Amino acid sequence: MILETAELIQQSGLAQLLRNSLWLYPLVNTGHILGIILLVGSTLAIDCRLLGLWARVKLQSVATVFQTLAITGLILTALFGLLLFIARPVDYLGSDVFLTKLALIVVALTNAFILRNSNIWKTALSDNNWGFQVKAQALISLMLWLTILFLGRLIAYR
């Protein structure tokens, strides 16, 4: 059933337009890359702060600026990524690399959600002090997002 739905999507007018237009697919891809830059760049900045970089800068200051950018990046990445998927859903659903990338995105977003909604995060924001758990989650986040970037690029070459 999933494959049949993917084939229907791939035959849709929008999918054909995305594949056949000289400018549309590159424009959508550019939007996706912009979203990735905002999402991953902002997330890595927060993670680096949590790991001890820029110790003089309060976490609250870093988080205030970069969380908004990360959320904006997530929205752009998801919207433009969906359009890229629509162009070739059968290929993407048949790609272990793509499916692994999606699974790791879910893990990375879950990690961020758990951290940002914890009492440990609230304490870290208020007194600029945090322990091993926050640093461990930041390191996990950093590794996840770098792996996701690598897998995203790998998709283009497979």
CSV table of N, CA and C in Angstrom, one decimal:
chain,number,residue,atom,x,y,z
A,1,MET,N,0.8,-1.2,0.0
A,1,MET,CA,0.0,0.0,0.0
A,1,MET,C,0.9,1.3,0.0
A,2,ILE,N,1.9,1.2,0.8
A,2,ILE,CA,2.8,2.4,0.8
A,2,ILE,C,3.5,2.6,-0.6
A,3,LEU,N,3.9,1.6,-1.2
A,3,LEU,CA,4.5,1.7,-2.5
A,3,LEU,C,3.6,2.2,-3.5
A,4,GLU,N,2.3,1.7,-3.5
A,4,GLU,CA,1.3,2.2,-4.4
A,4,GLU,C,1.0,3.7,-4.2
A,5,THR,N,1.0,4.1,-3.0
A,5,THR,CA,0.7,5.5,-2.7
A,5,THR,C,1.9,6.3,-3.2
A,6,ALA,N,3.1,5.8,-3.0
A,6,ALA,CA,4.3,6.5,-3.5
A,6,ALA,C,4.3,6.7,-5.0
A,7,GLU,N,3.9,5.6,-5.7
A,7,GLU,CA,3.8,5.7,-7.1
A,7,GLU,C,2.8,6.7,-7.6
A,8,LEU,N,1.7,6.8,-6.9
A,8,LEU,CA,0.6,7.8,-7.2
A,8,LEU,C,1.2,9.2,-7.1
A,9,ILE,N,1.9,9.4,-5.9
A,9,ILE,CA,2.5,10.7,-5.7
A,9,ILE,C,3.5,11.0,-6.8
A,10,GLN,N,4.3,10.1,-7.1
A,10,GLN,CA,5.4,10.3,-8.1
A,10,GLN,C,4.8,10.6,-9.5
A,11,GLN,N,3.6,10.1,-9.8
A,11,GLN,CA,2.9,10.4,-11.1
A,11,GLN,C,2.1,11.7,-11.1
A,12,SER,N,2.0,12.3,-9.9
A,12,SER,CA,1.2,13.5,-9.8
A,12,SER,C,1.8,14.7,-10.6
A,13,GLY,N,0.9,15.6,-10.9
A,13,GLY,CA,1.4,16.8,-11.7
A,13,GLY,C,2.5,17.6,-11.0
A,14,LEU,N,2.4,17.7,-9.6
A,14,LEU,CA,3.4,18.4,-8.9
A,14,LEU,C,4.7,17.7,-9.0
A,15,ALA,N,4.7,16.4,-8.8
A,15,ALA,CA,6.0,15.6,-8.9
A,15,ALA,C,6.6,15.7,-10.3
A,16,GLN,N,5.8,15.7,-11.3
A,16,GLN,CA,6.3,15.8,-12.7
A,16,GLN,C,6.9,17.2,-12.9
A,17,LEU,N,6.2,18.2,-12.4
A,17,LEU,CA,6.6,19.6,-12.5
A,17,LEU,C,8.0,19.8,-11.8
A,18,LEU,N,8.1,19.2,-10.6
A,18,LEU,CA,9.4,19.3,-9.9
A,18,LEU,C,10.5,18.6,-10.6
A,19,ARG,N,10.2,17.5,-11.2
A,19,ARG,CA,11.3,16.7,-12.0
A,19,ARG,C,11.6,17.4,-13.3
A,20,ASN,N,10.7,18.0,-13.9
A,20,ASN,CA,10.9,18.5,-15.3
A,20,ASN,C,11.2,20.0,-15.4
A,21,SER,N,10.9,20.7,-14.4
A,21,SER,CA,11.2,22.2,-14.5
A,21,SER,C,12.7,22.4,-14.4
A,22,LEU,N,13.2,23.3,-15.2
A,22,LEU,CA,14.6,23.7,-15.1
A,22,LEU,C,14.9,24.4,-13.8
A,23,TRP,N,14.0,25.2,-13.3
A,23,TRP,CA,14.3,26.0,-12.1
A,23,TRP,C,13.6,25.6,-10.8
A,24,LEU,N,12.5,24.9,-10.9
A,24,LEU,CA,11.8,24.6,-9.7
A,24,LEU,C,12.5,23.7,-8.7
A,25,TYR,N,13.0,22.6,-9.2
A,25,TYR,CA,13.7,21.6,-8.3
A,25,TYR,C,14.9,22.3,-7.7
A,26,PRO,N,15.8,23.0,-8.5
A,26,PRO,CA,16.9,23.6,-7.8
A,26,PRO,C,16.5,24.7,-6.8
A,27,LEU,N,15.4,25.4,-7.1
A,27,LEU,CA,14.9,26.4,-6.1
A,27,LEU,C,14.4,25.7,-4.8
A,28,VAL,N,13.7,24.6,-5.0
A,28,VAL,CA,13.2,23.9,-3.8
A,28,VAL,C,14.4,23.3,-3.0
A,29,ASN,N,15.4,22.8,-3.7
A,29,ASN,CA,16.6,22.3,-3.1
A,29,ASN,C,17.3,23.4,-2.3
A,30,THR,N,17.4,24.6,-2.9
A,30,THR,CA,18.0,25.7,-2.2
A,30,THR,C,17.3,26.0,-0.9
A,31,GLY,N,16.0,26.0,-1.0
A,31,GLY,CA,15.2,26.3,0.2
A,31,GLY,C,15.4,25.2,1.3
A,32,HIS,N,15.6,24.0,0.9
A,32,HIS,CA,15.9,22.9,1.8
A,32,HIS,C,17.2,23.1,2.4
A,33,ILE,N,18.2,23.5,1.6
A,33,ILE,CA,19.6,23.7,2.1
A,33,ILE,C,19.6,24.9,3.1
A,34,LEU,N,18.8,26.0,2.8
A,34,LEU,CA,18.7,27.1,3.7
A,34,LEU,C,18.2,26.7,5.0
A,35,GLY,N,17.1,25.9,5.0
A,35,GLY,CA,16.5,25.4,6.2
A,35,GLY,C,17.5,24.6,7.0
A,36,ILE,N,18.3,23.7,6.3
A,36,ILE,CA,19.3,22.9,7.0
A,36,ILE,C,20.3,23.8,7.7
A,37,ILE,N,20.8,24.8,7.0
A,37,ILE,CA,21.8,25.7,7.5
A,37,ILE,C,21.2,26.3,8.8
A,38,LEU,N,20.0,26.8,8.8
A,38,LEU,CA,19.4,27.4,10.0
A,38,LEU,C,19.3,26.4,11.1
A,39,LEU,N,18.7,25.3,10.8
A,39,LEU,CA,18.4,24.2,11.8
A,39,LEU,C,19.7,23.7,12.4
A,40,VAL,N,20.6,23.2,11.6
A,40,VAL,CA,21.8,22.5,12.1
A,40,VAL,C,22.8,23.5,12.6
A,41,GLY,N,22.9,24.6,11.9
A,41,GLY,CA,23.9,25.6,12.4
A,41,GLY,C,23.5,26.1,13.8
A,42,SER,N,22.2,26.4,14.0
A,42,SER,CA,21.7,26.9,15.2
A,42,SER,C,21.8,25.9,16.3
A,43,THR,N,21.5,24.6,16.0
A,43,THR,CA,21.5,23.6,17.0
A,43,THR,C,23.0,23.3,17.4
A,44,LEU,N,23.9,23.3,16.4
A,44,LEU,CA,25.3,23.1,16.7
A,44,LEU,C,25.8,24.2,17.6
A,45,ALA,N,25.4,25.4,17.4
A,45,ALA,CA,25.8,26.6,18.2
A,45,ALA,C,25.4,26.3,19.7
A,46,ILE,N,24.2,25.9,19.9
A,46,ILE,CA,23.7,25.7,21.2
A,46,ILE,C,24.4,24.5,21.8
A,47,ASP,N,24.6,23.4,21.1
A,47,ASP,CA,25.3,22.3,21.6
A,47,ASP,C,26.8,22.6,22.0
A,48,CYS,N,27.4,23.4,21.1
A,48,CYS,CA,28.8,23.8,21.4
A,48,CYS,C,28.8,24.6,22.7
A,49,ARG,N,27.9,25.5,22.9
A,49,ARG,CA,27.8,26.3,24.2
A,49,ARG,C,27.6,25.3,25.4
A,50,LEU,N,26.7,24.3,25.2
A,50,LEU,CA,26.5,23.4,26.3
A,50,LEU,C,27.8,22.5,26.6
A,51,LEU,N,28.6,22.4,25.6
A,51,LEU,CA,29.8,21.6,25.8
A,51,LEU,C,31.0,22.4,26.3
A,52,GLY,N,30.7,23.7,26.5
A,52,GLY,CA,31.8,24.5,27.1
A,52,GLY,C,32.4,25.7,26.3
A,53,LEU,N,32.0,25.7,25.0
A,53,LEU,CA,32.5,26.8,24.2
A,53,LEU,C,31.8,28.1,24.6
A,54,TRP,N,32.5,29.2,24.4
A,54,TRP,CA,31.9,30.6,24.7
A,54,TRP,C,31.4,30.6,26.1
A,55,ALA,N,32.2,30.2,27.1
A,55,ALA,CA,31.8,30.1,28.5
A,55,ALA,C,31.3,31.5,29.1
A,56,ARG,N,31.8,32.6,28.5
A,56,ARG,CA,31.4,33.9,29.1
A,56,ARG,C,30.0,34.3,28.6
A,57,VAL,N,29.5,33.6,27.6
A,57,VAL,CA,28.2,34.0,27.1
A,57,VAL,C,27.1,33.1,27.8
A,58,LYS,N,26.1,33.7,28.3
A,58,LYS,CA,25.1,33.0,29.1
A,58,LYS,C,24.3,32.1,28.1
A,59,LEU,N,24.0,30.9,28.6
A,59,LEU,CA,23.2,30.0,27.8
A,59,LEU,C,21.9,30.7,27.3
A,60,GLN,N,21.3,31.4,28.2
A,60,GLN,CA,20.0,32.1,27.9
A,60,GLN,C,20.1,32.9,26.7
A,61,SER,N,21.2,33.7,26.5
A,61,SER,CA,21.4,34.5,25.4
A,61,SER,C,21.6,33.7,24.1
A,62,VAL,N,22.4,32.6,24.2
A,62,VAL,CA,22.6,31.8,23.0
A,62,VAL,C,21.3,31.1,22.6
A,63,ALA,N,20.6,30.6,23.6
A,63,ALA,CA,19.3,29.8,23.4
A,63,ALA,C,18.2,30.7,22.8
A,64,THR,N,18.1,31.9,23.3
A,64,THR,CA,17.1,32.9,22.8
A,64,THR,C,17.2,33.1,21.3
A,65,VAL,N,18.4,33.4,20.9
A,65,VAL,CA,18.7,33.7,19.5
A,65,VAL,C,18.6,32.4,18.6
A,66,PHE,N,19.2,31.4,19.0
A,66,PHE,CA,19.4,30.2,18.1
A,66,PHE,C,18.2,29.3,18.1
A,67,GLN,N,17.4,29.2,19.2
A,67,GLN,CA,16.2,28.3,19.2
A,67,GLN,C,15.2,28.8,18.1
A,68,THR,N,15.0,30.1,18.1
A,68,THR,CA,14.1,30.6,17.1
A,68,THR,C,14.6,30.3,15.6
A,69,LEU,N,15.9,30.5,15.4
A,69,LEU,CA,16.4,30.2,14.1
A,69,LEU,C,16.3,28.7,13.8
A,70,ALA,N,16.5,27.8,14.8
A,70,ALA,CA,16.5,26.4,14.6
A,70,ALA,C,15.0,26.0,14.3
A,71,ILE,N,14.1,26.6,14.9
A,71,ILE,CA,12.7,26.2,14.6
A,71,ILE,C,12.3,26.7,13.2
A,72,THR,N,12.7,27.9,12.9
A,72,THR,CA,12.5,28.4,11.5
A,72,THR,C,13.2,27.4,10.5
A,73,GLY,N,14.4,27.0,10.8
A,73,GLY,CA,15.1,26.1,9.9
A,73,GLY,C,14.4,24.7,9.8
A,74,LEU,N,13.8,24.2,10.9
A,74,LEU,CA,13.1,23.0,10.9
A,74,LEU,C,11.9,23.1,10.0
A,75,ILE,N,11.1,24.2,10.1
A,75,ILE,CA,10.0,24.4,9.3
A,75,ILE,C,10.3,24.4,7.8
A,76,LEU,N,11.3,25.2,7.5
A,76,LEU,CA,11.8,25.3,6.1
A,76,LEU,C,12.3,23.9,5.6
A,77,THR,N,13.1,23.2,6.4
A,77,THR,CA,13.6,21.9,6.0
A,77,THR,C,12.5,20.9,5.7
A,78,ALA,N,11.5,20.9,6.6
A,78,ALA,CA,10.4,20.0,6.5
A,78,ALA,C,9.6,20.3,5.2
A,79,LEU,N,9.3,21.5,5.0
A,79,LEU,CA,8.4,21.9,3.9
A,79,LEU,C,9.1,21.6,2.6
A,80,PHE,N,10.3,22.1,2.4
A,80,PHE,CA,11.1,21.9,1.2
A,80,PHE,C,11.5,20.5,1.0
A,81,GLY,N,11.8,19.8,2.1
A,81,GLY,CA,12.1,18.4,2.1
A,81,GLY,C,10.9,17.5,1.6
A,82,LEU,N,9.7,17.9,2.0
A,82,LEU,CA,8.5,17.2,1.5
A,82,LEU,C,8.4,17.4,0.0
A,83,LEU,N,8.7,18.6,-0.5
A,83,LEU,CA,8.6,18.8,-1.9
A,83,LEU,C,9.6,18.0,-2.7
A,84,LEU,N,10.8,17.9,-2.1
A,84,LEU,CA,11.9,17.1,-2.7
A,84,LEU,C,11.4,15.6,-2.7
A,85,PHE,N,10.8,15.2,-1.6
A,85,PHE,CA,10.4,13.8,-1.5
A,85,PHE,C,9.3,13.5,-2.6
A,86,ILE,N,8.4,14.5,-2.8
A,86,ILE,CA,7.3,14.3,-3.7
A,86,ILE,C,7.8,14.0,-5.1
A,87,ALA,N,8.9,14.6,-5.5
A,87,ALA,CA,9.5,14.4,-6.8
A,87,ALA,C,9.9,13.0,-7.1
A,88,ARG,N,10.4,12.3,-6.0
A,88,ARG,CA,10.9,10.9,-6.2
A,88,ARG,C,10.6,10.0,-5.0
A,89,PRO,N,9.3,9.9,-4.6
A,89,PRO,CA,9.1,9.1,-3.4
A,89,PRO,C,9.4,7.6,-3.5
A,90,VAL,N,9.3,7.0,-4.6
A,90,VAL,CA,9.6,5.6,-4.8
A,90,VAL,C,11.1,5.4,-4.5
A,91,ASP,N,11.9,6.2,-5.1
A,91,ASP,CA,13.4,6.1,-4.9
A,91,ASP,C,13.7,6.3,-3.4
A,92,TYR,N,13.2,7.3,-2.8
A,92,TYR,CA,13.5,7.6,-1.4
A,92,TYR,C,13.0,6.5,-0.5
A,93,LEU,N,11.8,6.0,-0.7
A,93,LEU,CA,11.4,5.0,0.2
A,93,LEU,C,12.1,3.7,0.0
A,94,GLY,N,12.8,3.5,-1.1
A,94,GLY,CA,13.6,2.3,-1.4
A,94,GLY,C,15.1,2.5,-0.9
A,95,SER,N,15.4,3.7,-0.3
A,95,SER,CA,16.7,4.0,0.1
A,95,SER,C,16.9,3.8,1.6
A,96,ASP,N,17.8,2.8,1.9
A,96,ASP,CA,18.1,2.6,3.3
A,96,ASP,C,18.8,3.9,3.9
A,97,VAL,N,19.5,4.6,3.2
A,97,VAL,CA,20.2,5.8,3.6
A,97,VAL,C,19.1,6.8,4.0
A,98,PHE,N,18.1,7.0,3.1
A,98,PHE,CA,17.1,8.0,3.4
A,98,PHE,C,16.3,7.6,4.6
A,99,LEU,N,15.9,6.4,4.7
A,99,LEU,CA,15.1,5.9,5.9
A,99,LEU,C,15.9,6.0,7.2
A,100,THR,N,17.2,5.7,7.1
A,100,THR,CA,18.0,5.9,8.3
A,100,THR,C,18.1,7.4,8.7
A,101,LYS,N,18.3,8.2,7.7
A,101,LYS,CA,18.3,9.7,7.9
A,101,LYS,C,17.0,10.1,8.6
A,102,LEU,N,15.9,9.7,8.1
A,102,LEU,CA,14.6,10.1,8.8
A,102,LEU,C,14.5,9.6,10.2
A,103,ALA,N,14.9,8.4,10.4
A,103,ALA,CA,14.9,7.8,11.8
A,103,ALA,C,15.8,8.6,12.7
A,104,LEU,N,17.0,9.0,12.3
A,104,LEU,CA,17.9,9.8,13.1
A,104,LEU,C,17.4,11.2,13.3
A,105,ILE,N,16.6,11.8,12.4
A,105,ILE,CA,16.0,13.1,12.6
A,105,ILE,C,15.0,12.9,13.7
A,106,VAL,N,14.2,11.9,13.8
A,106,VAL,CA,13.2,11.7,14.8
A,106,VAL,C,14.0,11.6,16.2
A,107,VAL,N,15.1,10.8,16.2
A,107,VAL,CA,15.8,10.7,17.4
A,107,VAL,C,16.4,12.0,17.9
A,108,ALA,N,17.0,12.8,16.9
A,108,ALA,CA,17.6,14.1,17.3
A,108,ALA,C,16.5,15.1,17.8
A,109,LEU,N,15.4,15.1,17.1
A,109,LEU,CA,14.3,16.0,17.6
A,109,LEU,C,13.7,15.6,18.9
A,110,THR,N,13.6,14.3,19.2
A,110,THR,CA,13.2,13.8,20.5
A,110,THR,C,14.2,14.1,21.6
A,111,ASN,N,15.5,14.0,21.3
A,111,ASN,CA,16.5,14.4,22.2
A,111,ASN,C,16.4,15.9,22.6
A,112,ALA,N,16.2,16.7,21.6
A,112,ALA,CA,16.1,18.1,21.8
A,112,ALA,C,14.8,18.4,22.6
A,113,PHE,N,13.7,17.8,22.3
A,113,PHE,CA,12.5,18.0,23.0
A,113,PHE,C,12.6,17.6,24.5
A,114,ILE,N,13.2,16.5,24.7
A,114,ILE,CA,13.3,16.0,26.1
A,114,ILE,C,14.2,17.0,26.9
A,115,LEU,N,15.3,17.4,26.3
A,115,LEU,CA,16.2,18.3,27.0
A,115,LEU,C,15.5,19.7,27.2
A,116,ARG,N,14.9,20.2,26.2
A,116,ARG,CA,14.3,21.6,26.3
A,116,ARG,C,13.1,21.6,27.3
A,117,ASN,N,12.5,20.5,27.5
A,117,ASN,CA,11.4,20.5,28.4
A,117,ASN,C,11.7,19.9,29.8
A,118,SER,N,13.0,19.8,30.1
A,118,SER,CA,13.4,19.2,31.4
A,118,SER,C,13.6,20.3,32.4
A,119,ASN,N,13.6,19.9,33.7
A,119,ASN,CA,14.0,20.9,34.7
A,119,ASN,C,15.5,21.2,34.7
A,120,ILE,N,16.3,20.3,34.2
A,120,ILE,CA,17.7,20.5,34.1
A,120,ILE,C,18.0,21.7,33.1
A,121,TRP,N,17.2,21.7,32.0
A,121,TRP,CA,17.3,22.8,31.0
A,121,TRP,C,16.9,24.2,31.7
A,122,LYS,N,15.9,24.1,32.4
A,122,LYS,CA,15.4,25.4,33.1
A,122,LYS,C,16.5,25.9,34.0
A,123,THR,N,17.1,25.0,34.8
A,123,THR,CA,18.1,25.3,35.7
A,123,THR,C,19.3,25.9,34.9
A,124,ALA,N,19.7,25.2,33.9
A,124,ALA,CA,20.9,25.6,33.1
A,124,ALA,C,20.6,27.0,32.5
A,125,LEU,N,19.4,27.3,32.1
A,125,LEU,CA,19.1,28.7,31.5
A,125,LEU,C,19.2,29.7,32.6
A,126,SER,N,18.8,29.4,33.8
A,126,SER,CA,18.7,30.4,34.9
A,126,SER,C,20.0,30.7,35.5
A,127,ASP,N,20.8,29.6,35.8
A,127,ASP,CA,22.1,29.9,36.5
A,127,ASP,C,23.3,29.6,35.7
A,128,ASN,N,23.2,29.3,34.4
A,128,ASN,CA,24.3,29.1,33.5
A,128,ASN,C,25.2,28.0,34.0
A,129,ASN,N,24.6,26.9,34.6
A,129,ASN,CA,25.3,25.8,35.2
A,129,ASN,C,24.6,24.5,34.9
A,130,TRP,N,25.3,23.5,34.4
A,130,TRP,CA,24.7,22.3,34.1
A,130,TRP,C,25.7,21.2,34.2
A,131,GLY,N,25.2,20.0,34.3
A,131,GLY,CA,26.1,18.8,34.6
A,131,GLY,C,26.2,17.9,33.4
A,132,PHE,N,26.6,16.7,33.8
A,132,PHE,CA,26.9,15.7,32.8
A,132,PHE,C,25.8,15.4,31.8
A,133,GLN,N,24.6,15.3,32.3
A,133,GLN,CA,23.4,14.8,31.5
A,133,GLN,C,23.2,15.8,30.3
A,134,VAL,N,23.3,17.1,30.6
A,134,VAL,CA,23.1,18.1,29.6
A,134,VAL,C,24.2,18.1,28.6
A,135,LYS,N,25.5,17.9,29.1
A,135,LYS,CA,26.6,17.8,28.2
A,135,LYS,C,26.5,16.5,27.3
A,136,ALA,N,26.1,15.4,27.9
A,136,ALA,CA,25.9,14.2,27.2
A,136,ALA,C,24.9,14.4,26.1
A,137,GLN,N,23.7,15.0,26.4
A,137,GLN,CA,22.7,15.2,25.4
A,137,GLN,C,23.2,16.1,24.3
A,138,ALA,N,24.0,17.1,24.7
A,138,ALA,CA,24.5,18.0,23.6
A,138,ALA,C,25.5,17.3,22.7
A,139,LEU,N,26.3,16.4,23.3
A,139,LEU,CA,27.2,15.7,22.4
A,139,LEU,C,26.5,14.7,21.5
A,140,ILE,N,25.4,14.1,22.1
A,140,ILE,CA,24.6,13.2,21.3
A,140,ILE,C,23.9,14.0,20.1
A,141,SER,N,23.4,15.1,20.5
A,141,SER,CA,22.8,16.0,19.5
A,141,SER,C,23.8,16.4,18.4
A,142,LEU,N,25.0,16.8,18.8
A,142,LEU,CA,26.0,17.2,17.8
A,142,LEU,C,26.3,16.0,16.8
A,143,MET,N,26.5,14.8,17.4
A,143,MET,CA,26.8,13.6,16.6
A,143,MET,C,25.6,13.3,15.7
A,144,LEU,N,24.4,13.3,16.2
A,144,LEU,CA,23.3,13.0,15.4
A,144,LEU,C,23.1,13.9,14.2
A,145,TRP,N,23.2,15.2,14.4
A,145,TRP,CA,23.0,16.2,13.3
A,145,TRP,C,24.1,16.1,12.3
A,146,LEU,N,25.3,15.9,12.7
A,146,LEU,CA,26.4,15.7,11.8
A,146,LEU,C,26.2,14.4,10.9
A,147,THR,N,25.8,13.4,11.6
A,147,THR,CA,25.5,12.1,10.9
A,147,THR,C,24.3,12.3,9.9
A,148,ILE,N,23.3,13.1,10.3
A,148,ILE,CA,22.2,13.4,9.4
A,148,ILE,C,22.6,14.2,8.2
A,149,LEU,N,23.5,15.1,8.4
A,149,LEU,CA,24.0,15.9,7.3
A,149,LEU,C,24.8,15.0,6.3
A,150,PHE,N,25.6,14.1,6.9
A,150,PHE,CA,26.4,13.2,6.0
A,150,PHE,C,25.4,12.3,5.2
A,151,LEU,N,24.4,11.7,5.9
A,151,LEU,CA,23.5,10.9,5.2
A,151,LEU,C,22.7,11.6,4.1
A,152,GLY,N,22.4,12.9,4.4
A,152,GLY,CA,21.7,13.7,3.4
A,152,GLY,C,22.5,13.9,2.1
A,153,ARG,N,23.8,14.1,2.3
A,153,ARG,CA,24.7,14.3,1.2
A,153,ARG,C,24.9,12.9,0.5
A,154,LEU,N,25.0,11.9,1.2
A,154,LEU,CA,25.2,10.5,0.7
A,154,LEU,C,24.0,10.2,-0.2
A,155,ILE,N,22.8,10.6,0.1
A,155,ILE,CA,21.6,10.3,-0.7
A,155,ILE,C,21.8,10.8,-2.1
A,156,ALA,N,22.4,12.0,-2.2
A,156,ALA,CA,22.6,12.6,-3.6
A,156,ALA,C,23.6,11.8,-4.4
A,157,TYR,N,24.4,11.0,-3.8
A,157,TYR,CA,25.4,10.3,-4.6
A,157,TYR,C,25.1,8.8,-4.8
A,158,ARG,N,23.9,8.4,-4.4
A,158,ARG,CA,23.5,7.0,-4.5
A,158,ARG,C,22.4,6.8,-5.6
